[in-house]
Amino acid sequence: GAVVSQHPSWVICKSGTSVKIECRSLDFQATTMFWYRQFPKQSLMLMATSNEGSKATYEQGVEKDKFLINHASLTLSTLTVTSAHPEDSSFYICSARLTGGLNTGELFFGEGSRLTVL
Amino acid sequence: AQTVTQSQPEMSVQEAETVTLSCTYDTSENNYYLFWYKQPPSRQMILVIRQEAYKQQNATENRFSVNFQKAAKSFSLKISDSQLGDTAMYFCAFMKSSGAQKLVFGQGTRLTINP
């Protein structure tokens, strides 16, 4: 099946620094990728839809200047948490939709990235 | 806006038993997809089963099957002959079949299979 890889899987940073998380589709092209945030013992909350070659679409309540998303190629989307603070500590997950082919609605998920801000 | 509700925060059964996880959703759409995802302790989201709303036949994947009741907007997951490896968080999810196709997740059910 299609593979999505996230890097890093775990990152610890100091408050005020910026952190970049990468989401790569390894064996398929993905025009659209999605970024989610998951707090402990809670569900996944969609943060934004990342579109290759255009601006991301953010969900209501998500600060676009805080969470910068870049989707520069058909296999890579990045999420940058700018000026991170302890409340940004969370598990961030990306998913990707296969471009072209039969639309089955299926999304492929990365392994997730745990961010801890000290 | 679509909403997905899982009313069972936690469930626990003995190995080899059958367990059913509940899910209801609300939408005004006629065409959509429904999913059950499994999230084990590794946190990797794994697709368990998928249902297309226009199909009346309930989806089945080995030990996993669903009871899809479109009129009632209900989408339960049945796990037969449960195994220790089935222990995980299970999320029900909804996606419109057109447009932005964003996944909307339920709150999740933590399932524990006991030996």
PDB file of C-alpha atoms in Angstrom:
ATOM      1  CA  GLY A   1       0.000   0.000   0.000  1.00  0.00           C
ATOM      2  CA  ALA A   2       0.885   3.653  -0.196  1.00  0.00           C
ATOM      3  CA  VAL A   3       3.384   4.857   2.386  1.00  0.00           C
ATOM      4  CA  VAL A   4       3.513   8.230   4.088  1.00  0.00           C
ATOM      5  CA  SER A   5       6.505   9.096   6.221  1.00  0.00           C
ATOM      6  CA  GLN A   6       6.864  11.858   8.791  1.00  0.00           C
ATOM      7  CA  HIS A   7      10.072  13.277  10.154  1.00  0.00           C
ATOM      8  CA  PRO A   8      11.052  13.777  12.881  1.00  0.00           C
ATOM      9  CA  SER A   9       9.029  11.286  14.871  1.00  0.00           C
ATOM     10  CA  TRP A  10       9.873  13.093  18.104  1.00  0.00           C
ATOM     11  CA  VAL A  11      11.272  16.562  18.652  1.00  0.00           C
ATOM     12  CA  ILE A  12      11.983  18.536  21.791  1.00  0.00           C
ATOM     13  CA  CYS A  13      12.593  22.245  21.509  1.00  0.00           C
ATOM     14  CA  LYS A  14      12.899  25.330  23.655  1.00  0.00           C
ATOM     15  CA  SER A  15      10.098  27.815  23.953  1.00  0.00           C
ATOM     16  CA  GLY A  16      10.344  30.508  21.294  1.00  0.00           C
ATOM     17  CA  THR A  17      12.055  28.407  18.673  1.00  0.00           C
ATOM     18  CA  SER A  18      10.529  27.146  15.427  1.00  0.00           C
ATOM     19  CA  VAL A  19      10.166  23.516  14.492  1.00  0.00           C
ATOM     20  CA  LYS A  20       9.619  22.005  11.046  1.00  0.00           C
ATOM     21  CA  ILE A  21       7.869  18.674  10.525  1.00  0.00           C
ATOM     22  CA  GLU A  22       8.008  16.942   7.150  1.00  0.00           C
ATOM     23  CA  CYS A  23       5.396  14.713   5.582  1.00  0.00           C
ATOM     24  CA  ARG A  24       6.437  12.702   2.532  1.00  0.00           C
ATOM     25  CA  SER A  25       4.509  10.377   0.282  1.00  0.00           C
ATOM     26  CA  LEU A  26       7.138   7.769  -0.552  1.00  0.00           C
ATOM     27  CA  ASP A  27       5.648   5.855  -3.441  1.00  0.00           C
ATOM     28  CA  PHE A  28       2.867   8.030  -4.772  1.00  0.00           C
ATOM     29  CA  GLN A  29       2.063  11.614  -5.644  1.00  0.00           C
ATOM     30  CA  ALA A  30      -0.202  13.596  -3.379  1.00  0.00           C
ATOM     31  CA  THR A  31      -1.743  16.839  -4.556  1.00  0.00           C
ATOM     32  CA  THR A  32      -3.511  17.141  -1.241  1.00  0.00           C
ATOM     33  CA  MET A  33      -2.223  16.440   2.239  1.00  0.00           C
ATOM     34  CA  PHE A  34      -3.857  17.077   5.583  1.00  0.00           C
ATOM     35  CA  TRP A  35      -2.382  18.048   8.937  1.00  0.00           C
ATOM     36  CA  TYR A  36      -3.986  16.996  12.206  1.00  0.00           C
ATOM     37  CA  ARG A  37      -3.286  17.632  15.840  1.00  0.00           C
ATOM     38  CA  GLN A  38      -3.983  15.088  18.542  1.00  0.00           C
ATOM     39  CA  PHE A  39      -3.867  15.799  22.248  1.00  0.00           C
ATOM     40  CA  PRO A  40      -3.402  12.883  24.669  1.00  0.00           C
ATOM     41  CA  LYS A  41      -6.398  10.570  24.803  1.00  0.00           C
ATOM     42  CA  GLN A  42      -8.295  12.726  22.344  1.00  0.00           C
ATOM     43  CA  SER A  43      -9.327  12.493  18.736  1.00  0.00           C
ATOM     44  CA  LEU A  44      -7.614  13.922  15.682  1.00  0.00           C
ATOM     45  CA  MET A  45      -8.489  17.506  14.903  1.00  0.00           C
ATOM     46  CA  LEU A  46      -7.925  18.733  11.362  1.00  0.00           C
ATOM     47  CA  MET A  47      -5.704  21.795  11.305  1.00  0.00           C
ATOM     48  CA  ALA A  48      -5.348  22.486   7.615  1.00  0.00           C
ATOM     49  CA  THR A  49      -5.505  21.139   4.096  1.00  0.00           C
ATOM     50  CA  SER A  50      -2.234  21.413   2.233  1.00  0.00           C
ATOM     51  CA  ASN A  51      -2.489  21.883  -1.519  1.00  0.00           C
ATOM     52  CA  GLU A  52       0.504  21.448  -3.814  1.00  0.00           C
ATOM     53  CA  GLY A  53       1.478  24.715  -5.407  1.00  0.00           C
ATOM     54  CA  SER A  54      -1.045  26.853  -3.582  1.00  0.00           C
ATOM     55  CA  LYS A  55      -1.837  28.197  -0.139  1.00  0.00           C
ATOM     56  CA  ALA A  56      -3.063  25.888   2.565  1.00  0.00           C
ATOM     57  CA  THR A  57      -6.641  26.042   3.752  1.00  0.00           C
ATOM     58  CA  TYR A  58      -6.840  26.379   7.518  1.00  0.00           C
ATOM     59  CA  GLU A  59      -9.635  25.221   9.749  1.00  0.00           C
ATOM     60  CA  GLN A  60     -11.438  27.734  11.901  1.00  0.00           C
ATOM     61  CA  GLY A  61      -9.465  28.655  14.970  1.00  0.00           C
ATOM     62  CA  VAL A  62      -6.083  27.558  13.614  1.00  0.00           C
ATOM     63  CA  GLU A  63      -3.552  30.391  13.389  1.00  0.00           C
ATOM     64  CA  LYS A  64      -2.027  30.339   9.921  1.00  0.00           C
ATOM     65  CA  ASP A  65       0.887  32.526  11.003  1.00  0.00           C
ATOM     66  CA  LYS A  66       1.608  30.130  13.838  1.00  0.00           C
ATOM     67  CA  PHE A  67       1.401  26.940  11.823  1.00  0.00           C
ATOM     68  CA  LEU A  68       3.042  27.527   8.462  1.00  0.00           C
ATOM     69  CA  ILE A  69       2.336  24.931   5.816  1.00  0.00           C
ATOM     70  CA  ASN A  70       4.276  24.558   2.585  1.00  0.00           C
ATOM     71  CA  HIS A  71       3.465  21.981  -0.089  1.00  0.00           C
ATOM     72  CA  ALA A  72       6.167  22.656  -2.658  1.00  0.00           C
ATOM     73  CA  SER A  73       6.133  19.311  -4.424  1.00  0.00           C
ATOM     74  CA  LEU A  74       3.783  16.423  -5.081  1.00  0.00           C
ATOM     75  CA  THR A  75       5.511  14.316  -2.444  1.00  0.00           C
ATOM     76  CA  LEU A  76       6.331  16.740   0.353  1.00  0.00           C
ATOM     77  CA  SER A  77       4.386  18.952   2.720  1.00  0.00           C
ATOM     78  CA  THR A  78       5.944  20.690   5.698  1.00  0.00           C
ATOM     79  CA  LEU A  79       4.410  22.077   8.865  1.00  0.00           C
ATOM     80  CA  THR A  80       6.416  24.699  10.719  1.00  0.00           C
ATOM     81  CA  VAL A  81       5.391  25.586  14.238  1.00  0.00           C
ATOM     82  CA  THR A  82       6.711  29.104  14.684  1.00  0.00           C
ATOM     83  CA  SER A  83       7.740  30.545  18.041  1.00  0.00           C
ATOM     84  CA  ALA A  84       6.651  27.370  19.763  1.00  0.00           C
ATOM     85  CA  HIS A  85       5.295  27.476  23.290  1.00  0.00           C
ATOM     86  CA  PRO A  86       4.515  24.678  25.752  1.00  0.00           C
ATOM     87  CA  GLU A  87       0.834  24.728  24.763  1.00  0.00           C
ATOM     88  CA  ASP A  88       1.892  23.728  21.237  1.00  0.00           C
ATOM     89  CA  SER A  89       3.161  20.436  22.599  1.00  0.00           C
ATOM     90  CA  SER A  90       1.111  17.772  20.896  1.00  0.00           C
ATOM     91  CA  PHE A  91       1.118  14.883  18.440  1.00  0.00           C
ATOM     92  CA  TYR A  92       0.971  16.064  14.844  1.00  0.00           C
ATOM     93  CA  ILE A  93      -0.179  13.667  12.140  1.00  0.00           C
ATOM     94  CA  CYS A  94      -0.301  14.103   8.384  1.00  0.00           C
ATOM     95  CA  SER A  95      -2.284  12.212   5.799  1.00  0.00           C
ATOM     96  CA  ALA A  96      -2.185  12.190   2.024  1.00  0.00           C
ATOM     97  CA  ARG A  97      -4.600  11.442  -0.761  1.00  0.00           C
ATOM     98  CA  LEU A  98      -3.474   9.535  -3.810  1.00  0.00           C
ATOM     99  CA  THR A  99      -3.488  11.825  -6.834  1.00  0.00           C
ATOM    100  CA  GLY A 100      -5.307  10.413  -9.826  1.00  0.00           C
ATOM    101  CA  GLY A 101      -6.673   6.928 -10.042  1.00  0.00           C
ATOM    102  CA  LEU A 102      -9.959   5.785  -8.577  1.00  0.00           C
ATOM    103  CA  ASN A 103     -11.278   8.057  -5.855  1.00  0.00           C
ATOM    104  CA  THR A 104     -11.950   5.728  -2.974  1.00  0.00           C
ATOM    105  CA  GLY A 105     -11.809   8.400  -0.319  1.00  0.00           C
ATOM    106  CA  GLU A 106      -8.932   6.594   1.363  1.00  0.00           C
ATOM    107  CA  LEU A 107      -6.232   8.644   3.019  1.00  0.00           C
ATOM    108  CA  PHE A 108      -2.806   7.347   3.983  1.00  0.00           C
ATOM    109  CA  PHE A 109      -1.404   8.439   7.313  1.00  0.00           C
ATOM    110  CA  GLY A 110       2.093   9.198   8.488  1.00  0.00           C
ATOM    111  CA  GLU A 111       3.475   7.798  11.716  1.00  0.00           C
ATOM    112  CA  GLY A 112       2.999  11.083  13.521  1.00  0.00           C
ATOM    113  CA  SER A 113       5.409  13.523  15.136  1.00  0.00           C
ATOM    114  CA  ARG A 114       5.479  14.215  18.831  1.00  0.00           C
ATOM    115  CA  LEU A 115       6.420  17.795  19.671  1.00  0.00           C
ATOM    116  CA  THR A 116       7.465  18.719  23.187  1.00  0.00           C
ATOM    117  CA  VAL A 117       8.132  22.375  23.886  1.00  0.00           C
ATOM    118  CA  LEU A 118      10.043  23.101  27.061  1.00  0.00           C
TER     119      LEU A 118
ATOM    120  CA  ALA B   1     -21.281  20.639   9.228  1.00  0.00           C
ATOM    121  CA  GLN B   2     -20.828  16.956   9.740  1.00  0.00           C
ATOM    122  CA  THR B   3     -20.431  15.443  13.190  1.00  0.00           C
ATOM    123  CA  VAL B   4     -19.436  11.960  14.306  1.00  0.00           C
ATOM    124  CA  THR B   5     -20.298  10.593  17.732  1.00  0.00           C
ATOM    125  CA  GLN B   6     -18.843   7.590  19.484  1.00  0.00           C
ATOM    126  CA  SER B   7     -20.703   7.110  22.738  1.00  0.00           C
ATOM    127  CA  GLN B   8     -18.418   4.461  24.237  1.00  0.00           C
ATOM    128  CA  PRO B   9     -15.180   5.980  25.553  1.00  0.00           C
ATOM    129  CA  GLU B  10     -13.864   2.592  26.664  1.00  0.00           C
ATOM    130  CA  MET B  11     -14.680  -1.062  26.153  1.00  0.00           C
ATOM    131  CA  SER B  12     -13.084  -4.232  27.384  1.00  0.00           C
ATOM    132  CA  VAL B  13     -13.678  -7.838  26.343  1.00  0.00           C
ATOM    133  CA  GLN B  14     -12.007 -11.209  26.694  1.00  0.00           C
ATOM    134  CA  GLU B  15      -9.933 -12.643  23.897  1.00  0.00           C
ATOM    135  CA  ALA B  16     -11.968 -14.557  21.285  1.00  0.00           C
ATOM    136  CA  GLU B  17     -15.163 -12.709  22.181  1.00  0.00           C
ATOM    137  CA  THR B  18     -17.116 -10.545  19.769  1.00  0.00           C
ATOM    138  CA  VAL B  19     -17.357  -6.822  20.401  1.00  0.00           C
ATOM    139  CA  THR B  20     -19.355  -4.072  18.732  1.00  0.00           C
ATOM    140  CA  LEU B  21     -18.319  -0.434  18.704  1.00  0.00           C
ATOM    141  CA  SER B  22     -20.993   2.177  18.106  1.00  0.00           C
ATOM    142  CA  CYS B  23     -20.876   5.222  15.868  1.00  0.00           C
ATOM    143  CA  THR B  24     -23.508   7.693  14.767  1.00  0.00           C
ATOM    144  CA  TYR B  25     -23.089  10.649  12.482  1.00  0.00           C
ATOM    145  CA  ASP B  26     -24.999  13.636  11.275  1.00  0.00           C
ATOM    146  CA  THR B  27     -24.954  14.946   7.736  1.00  0.00           C
ATOM    147  CA  SER B  28     -27.202  16.347   5.072  1.00  0.00           C
ATOM    148  CA  GLU B  29     -25.076  14.776   2.335  1.00  0.00           C
ATOM    149  CA  ASN B  30     -26.369  11.817   0.354  1.00  0.00           C
ATOM    150  CA  ASN B  31     -23.048  10.531  -0.934  1.00  0.00           C
ATOM    151  CA  TYR B  32     -20.194   9.991   1.462  1.00  0.00           C
ATOM    152  CA  TYR B  33     -17.714   7.527   2.891  1.00  0.00           C
ATOM    153  CA  LEU B  34     -17.519   6.101   6.389  1.00  0.00           C
ATOM    154  CA  PHE B  35     -14.410   4.627   7.920  1.00  0.00           C
ATOM    155  CA  TRP B  36     -13.159   2.868  10.980  1.00  0.00           C
ATOM    156  CA  TYR B  37      -9.538   3.556  11.853  1.00  0.00           C
ATOM    157  CA  LYS B  38      -7.438   1.796  14.458  1.00  0.00           C
ATOM    158  CA  GLN B  39      -4.735   3.604  16.400  1.00  0.00           C
ATOM    159  CA  PRO B  40      -2.555   1.201  18.403  1.00  0.00           C
ATOM    160  CA  PRO B  41      -0.062   2.402  21.029  1.00  0.00           C
ATOM    161  CA  SER B  42       2.395   3.172  18.217  1.00  0.00           C
ATOM    162  CA  ARG B  43      -0.038   5.978  17.249  1.00  0.00           C
ATOM    163  CA  GLN B  44       0.021   4.927  13.550  1.00  0.00           C
ATOM    164  CA  MET B  45      -3.456   5.280  12.069  1.00  0.00           C
ATOM    165  CA  ILE B  46      -4.534   2.085  10.333  1.00  0.00           C
ATOM    166  CA  LEU B  47      -7.582   1.784   8.116  1.00  0.00           C
ATOM    167  CA  VAL B  48      -9.766  -1.069   9.342  1.00  0.00           C
ATOM    168  CA  ILE B  49     -12.749  -0.863   7.034  1.00  0.00           C
ATOM    169  CA  ARG B  50     -14.460   1.502   4.601  1.00  0.00           C
ATOM    170  CA  GLN B  51     -18.082   1.866   3.550  1.00  0.00           C
ATOM    171  CA  GLU B  52     -19.517   3.824   0.656  1.00  0.00           C
ATOM    172  CA  ALA B  53     -22.890   5.295   1.497  1.00  0.00           C
ATOM    173  CA  TYR B  54     -24.479   4.374  -1.813  1.00  0.00           C
ATOM    174  CA  LYS B  55     -23.770   0.698  -1.198  1.00  0.00           C
ATOM    175  CA  GLN B  56     -26.419  -1.079   0.824  1.00  0.00           C
ATOM    176  CA  GLN B  57     -24.258  -4.111   1.461  1.00  0.00           C
ATOM    177  CA  ASN B  58     -22.297  -3.921   4.676  1.00  0.00           C
ATOM    178  CA  ALA B  59     -18.530  -3.946   4.257  1.00  0.00           C
ATOM    179  CA  THR B  60     -16.544  -6.886   5.623  1.00  0.00           C
ATOM    180  CA  GLU B  61     -12.810  -7.366   6.090  1.00  0.00           C
ATOM    181  CA  ASN B  62     -11.965 -10.728   7.609  1.00  0.00           C
ATOM    182  CA  ARG B  63     -12.931 -10.506  11.307  1.00  0.00           C
ATOM    183  CA  PHE B  64     -14.189  -6.943  10.941  1.00  0.00           C
ATOM    184  CA  SER B  65     -17.643  -6.062   9.678  1.00  0.00           C
ATOM    185  CA  VAL B  66     -19.933  -3.085   9.876  1.00  0.00           C
ATOM    186  CA  ASN B  67     -23.629  -2.555  10.360  1.00  0.00           C
ATOM    187  CA  PHE B  68     -24.424   0.445   8.197  1.00  0.00           C
ATOM    188  CA  GLN B  69     -27.872   1.910   8.735  1.00  0.00           C
ATOM    189  CA  LYS B  70     -28.088   4.938   6.443  1.00  0.00           C
ATOM    190  CA  ALA B  71     -31.519   6.113   7.513  1.00  0.00           C
ATOM    191  CA  ALA B  72     -30.543   5.940  11.152  1.00  0.00           C
ATOM    192  CA  LYS B  73     -27.090   7.396  10.390  1.00  0.00           C
ATOM    193  CA  SER B  74     -25.478   4.597  12.297  1.00  0.00           C
ATOM    194  CA  PHE B  75     -22.213   2.822  11.482  1.00  0.00           C
ATOM    195  CA  SER B  76     -21.156   0.229  14.058  1.00  0.00           C
ATOM    196  CA  LEU B  77     -18.062  -1.964  13.887  1.00  0.00           C
ATOM    197  CA  LYS B  78     -18.148  -5.614  14.879  1.00  0.00           C
ATOM    198  CA  ILE B  79     -14.939  -7.421  15.692  1.00  0.00           C
ATOM    199  CA  SER B  80     -15.304 -11.185  15.786  1.00  0.00           C
ATOM    200  CA  ASP B  81     -12.932 -13.591  17.509  1.00  0.00           C
ATOM    201  CA  SER B  82     -11.112 -10.664  19.077  1.00  0.00           C
ATOM    202  CA  GLN B  83      -7.349 -10.905  19.440  1.00  0.00           C
ATOM    203  CA  LEU B  84      -4.879  -9.260  21.798  1.00  0.00           C
ATOM    204  CA  GLY B  85      -3.528  -7.280  18.859  1.00  0.00           C
ATOM    205  CA  ASP B  86      -6.908  -5.633  18.432  1.00  0.00           C
ATOM    206  CA  THR B  87      -6.243  -3.572  21.563  1.00  0.00           C
ATOM    207  CA  ALA B  88      -6.198   0.034  20.362  1.00  0.00           C
ATOM    208  CA  MET B  89      -8.143   3.255  20.007  1.00  0.00           C
ATOM    209  CA  TYR B  90     -10.788   2.986  17.339  1.00  0.00           C
ATOM    210  CA  PHE B  91     -12.017   6.050  15.499  1.00  0.00           C
ATOM    211  CA  CYS B  92     -15.095   6.289  13.344  1.00  0.00           C
ATOM    212  CA  ALA B  93     -14.749   8.865  10.576  1.00  0.00           C
ATOM    213  CA  PHE B  94     -16.862  10.548   7.910  1.00  0.00           C
ATOM    214  CA  MET B  95     -15.873  12.013   4.563  1.00  0.00           C
ATOM    215  CA  LYS B  96     -17.960  13.664   1.886  1.00  0.00           C
ATOM    216  CA  SER B  97     -17.534  12.017  -1.491  1.00  0.00           C
ATOM    217  CA  SER B  98     -16.995  15.337  -3.240  1.00  0.00           C
ATOM    218  CA  GLY B  99     -15.509  18.711  -2.484  1.00  0.00           C
ATOM    219  CA  ALA B 100     -12.755  19.100   0.068  1.00  0.00           C
ATOM    220  CA  GLN B 101     -13.041  15.483   1.259  1.00  0.00           C
ATOM    221  CA  LYS B 102     -11.868  16.145   4.763  1.00  0.00           C
ATOM    222  CA  LEU B 103     -12.064  13.420   7.377  1.00  0.00           C
ATOM    223  CA  VAL B 104     -14.200  14.167  10.417  1.00  0.00           C
ATOM    224  CA  PHE B 105     -13.382  11.907  13.341  1.00  0.00           C
ATOM    225  CA  GLY B 106     -15.405  10.740  16.287  1.00  0.00           C
ATOM    226  CA  GLN B 107     -14.049  10.974  19.807  1.00  0.00           C
ATOM    227  CA  GLY B 108     -12.710   7.451  19.750  1.00  0.00           C
ATOM    228  CA  THR B 109     -13.293   4.251  21.718  1.00  0.00           C
ATOM    229  CA  ARG B 110     -10.467   2.675  23.658  1.00  0.00           C
ATOM    230  CA  LEU B 111     -10.780  -1.087  23.207  1.00  0.00           C
ATOM    231  CA  THR B 112      -8.898  -3.488  25.431  1.00  0.00           C
ATOM    232  CA  ILE B 113      -8.754  -7.189  24.689  1.00  0.00           C
ATOM    233  CA  ASN B 114      -7.942  -9.172  27.814  1.00  0.00           C
ATOM    234  CA  PRO B 115      -6.175 -12.545  27.741  1.00  0.00           C
TER     235      PRO B 115
END
